[in-house]
Structures are given as structure tokens and as C-alpha cells.
Short mmCIF file of C-alpha atoms in Angstrom, two decimals:
data_model
loop_
_atom_site.label_atom_id
_atom_site.label_comp_id
_atom_site.label_asym_id
_atom_site.label_seq_id
_atom_site.Cartn_x
_atom_site.Cartn_y
_atom_site.Cartn_z
CA UNK A 862 100.83 -44.66 -88.76
CA UNK A 863 100.13 -48.34 -88.33
CA UNK A 864 99.96 -50.94 -91.06
CA UNK A 865 98.04 -54.20 -90.61
CA UNK A 866 98.32 -57.33 -92.74
CA UNK A 867 96.05 -60.33 -92.20
CA UNK A 868 96.71 -63.91 -93.21
CA UNK A 869 95.38 -67.38 -92.53
CA UNK A 870 91.97 -67.37 -94.18
CA UNK A 871 90.74 -70.21 -96.36
CA UNK A 872 88.12 -72.86 -96.96
CA UNK A 873 87.20 -75.26 -94.18
CA UNK A 874 84.38 -77.70 -93.48
CA UNK A 875 81.86 -77.04 -90.75
CA UNK A 876 83.28 -78.09 -87.39
CA UNK A 877 86.82 -77.35 -88.49
CA UNK A 878 89.33 -74.78 -87.30
CA UNK A 879 91.36 -71.91 -88.70
CA UNK A 880 93.78 -69.43 -87.17
CA UNK A 881 93.98 -65.90 -88.49
CA UNK A 882 97.01 -63.69 -87.98
CA UNK A 883 97.41 -59.92 -88.19
CA UNK A 884 100.90 -58.44 -88.29
CA UNK A 885 101.23 -54.82 -87.16
CA UNK A 886 104.04 -52.58 -88.37
CA UNK A 887 104.88 -48.91 -88.47
CA UNK A 888 104.16 -47.69 -84.94
CA UNK A 889 102.71 -50.71 -83.11
CA UNK A 890 103.72 -49.16 -79.77
CA UNK A 891 100.98 -46.58 -80.29
CA UNK A 892 98.22 -49.20 -80.41
CA UNK A 893 95.87 -49.49 -77.42
CA UNK A 894 93.24 -51.86 -78.81
CA UNK A 895 93.20 -54.48 -81.57
CA UNK A 896 90.11 -56.24 -82.81
CA UNK A 897 88.65 -58.55 -85.40
CA UNK A 898 85.58 -57.70 -87.43
CA UNK A 899 83.87 -59.64 -90.19
CA UNK A 900 81.66 -58.77 -93.11
CA UNK A 901 79.47 -61.19 -95.03
CA UNK A 902 78.20 -60.30 -98.52
CA UNK A 903 75.43 -57.73 -98.37
CA UNK A 904 75.79 -57.23 -94.63
CA UNK A 905 77.38 -54.70 -92.33
CA UNK A 906 80.80 -55.13 -90.79
CA UNK A 907 80.29 -56.82 -87.41
CA UNK A 908 82.43 -56.98 -84.29
CA UNK A 909 83.95 -60.36 -83.51
CA UNK A 910 86.49 -59.87 -80.71
CA UNK A 911 88.92 -57.36 -79.25
CA UNK A 912 91.93 -57.31 -76.96
CA UNK A 913 93.69 -54.47 -75.26
CA UNK A 914 97.28 -54.01 -76.36
CA UNK A 915 100.46 -52.66 -74.84
CA UNK A 916 104.10 -53.35 -75.60
CA UNK A 917 104.98 -52.63 -71.98
CA UNK A 918 102.12 -54.26 -70.08
CA UNK A 919 101.40 -57.97 -70.16
CA UNK A 920 97.86 -57.69 -68.81
CA UNK A 921 94.97 -57.80 -71.23
CA UNK A 922 91.22 -57.47 -71.55
CA UNK A 923 89.26 -59.49 -74.10
CA UNK A 924 85.68 -59.20 -75.34
CA UNK A 925 83.72 -61.34 -77.77
CA UNK A 926 80.54 -61.20 -79.78
CA UNK A 927 77.93 -63.57 -78.37
CA UNK A 928 77.89 -65.52 -81.62
CA UNK A 929 81.53 -66.61 -81.22
CA UNK A 930 81.92 -66.97 -77.45
CA UNK A 931 83.32 -70.36 -76.53
CA UNK A 932 84.46 -71.03 -80.11
CA UNK A 933 86.87 -68.20 -80.96
CA UNK A 934 89.89 -67.01 -78.99
CA UNK A 935 91.66 -63.71 -79.58
CA UNK A 936 95.27 -63.38 -78.47
CA UNK A 937 98.34 -61.30 -79.11
CA UNK A 938 102.10 -61.72 -79.20
CA UNK A 939 103.70 -58.45 -78.17
CA UNK A 940 107.18 -59.57 -79.20
CA UNK A 941 106.00 -60.26 -82.74
CA UNK A 942 103.48 -57.39 -82.87
CA UNK A 943 100.95 -59.93 -84.06
CA UNK A 944 97.29 -60.48 -83.31
CA UNK A 945 95.63 -63.88 -83.66
CA UNK A 946 92.13 -65.27 -83.90
CA UNK A 947 91.80 -68.98 -83.24
CA UNK A 948 88.49 -70.14 -84.67
CA UNK A 949 87.17 -73.56 -83.64
CA UNK A 950 83.88 -75.35 -84.30
CA UNK A 951 83.34 -73.21 -87.36
CA UNK A 952 79.85 -72.88 -88.80
CA UNK A 953 78.67 -71.90 -92.29
CA UNK A 954 77.36 -68.64 -90.82
CA UNK A 955 80.96 -67.71 -89.91
CA UNK A 956 81.67 -67.28 -93.62
CA UNK A 957 82.83 -63.71 -94.21
CA UNK A 958 85.79 -61.51 -94.93
CA UNK A 959 87.64 -61.04 -91.64
CA UNK A 960 89.33 -57.73 -90.92
CA UNK A 961 91.93 -56.80 -88.36
CA UNK A 962 91.55 -53.33 -86.82
CA UNK A 963 93.55 -51.17 -84.44
CA UNK A 964 93.07 -48.00 -82.45
CA UNK A 965 95.35 -45.80 -80.40
CA UNK A 966 92.92 -45.17 -77.56
CA UNK A 967 90.55 -47.10 -75.33
CA UNK A 968 86.83 -46.71 -75.79
CA UNK A 969 83.73 -48.32 -74.35
CA UNK A 970 82.29 -48.33 -77.89
CA UNK A 971 84.76 -50.91 -79.15
CA UNK A 972 82.07 -52.82 -81.07
CA UNK A 973 81.67 -50.08 -83.66
CA UNK A 974 83.95 -50.06 -86.73
CA UNK A 975 83.94 -46.25 -86.79
CA UNK A 976 86.05 -46.25 -83.62
CA UNK A 977 89.02 -47.88 -85.33
CA UNK A 978 91.48 -45.86 -87.35
CA UNK A 979 93.54 -48.64 -88.89
CA UNK A 980 92.39 -51.61 -90.93
CA UNK A 981 93.92 -54.53 -92.74
CA UNK A 982 92.95 -55.59 -96.23
CA UNK A 983 90.83 -58.52 -95.05
CA UNK A 984 91.09 -62.28 -95.44
CA UNK A 985 88.33 -64.56 -96.69
CA UNK A 986 87.01 -67.35 -94.48
CA UNK A 987 84.61 -69.80 -96.08
CA UNK A 988 82.95 -72.57 -94.10
CA UNK A 989 81.22 -75.28 -96.11
CA UNK A 990 78.30 -77.27 -94.75
#
């Protein structure tokens, strides 16, 4: 089992920055992929970014949704078992609850929430215009 706890959300003006964190506990060595998703009110949960994960391998692969490319950066700290999402140049349309997710296998269908077995509780990000 893996437990995920997000932090770092808040209220920011358009053009500002926030950094989200997601601490993994339990069996983080079993994780192969970690990702961020977001869900705005009345909308589906959408893929934001993902990074491959290994406690023994320093290489990584990252992927981003087109809407956040060039503005958001996903990264990980293996020593701290923590995932990050640095969000710059925030826009009002980035307002959503952001969720951290993890999976124990690699899949080409990483953009779909159904392919992740572990989820955090979510953290609210609100961007004012």
C-alpha cells in the first residue's frame, strides 16, 4: 500500500507561482509512475503531468498536458519520497483541486485516471484574475 499526502495549494493572482508537494509513504519503492491530475468544479479529472519513479534509478521520463507545457515542471526527490509540481505563470483556468497519483506499473495510457491505484486527498489551487 502507498499513502499520498499533498500540500502547497492556495490562492494566488494570475501570473504568480505555487509549488505543490506530494509525500509518499508506506511502500514508495513499489511506485513506478507518479502524476498530477486536476479537477475543476463540474468537470472531469484531467491529466497535468507525470514522471517515472524509481528509488534505484536516477533517470526519469516526464510528460505534460499541452495546457501546462512551458509553465509547469514536475520533479521528484527520491531521498524524500516526494513529488513536486512547480507552477509558474498561473492562469485563472488553472483553478482546480490538484491530486497526486501513483501507480506500480508503467503504461502508455498514463493520461487516464483509471490507470492509477493510489490517490492523495487533493489540494485546492485558486488563481484570481
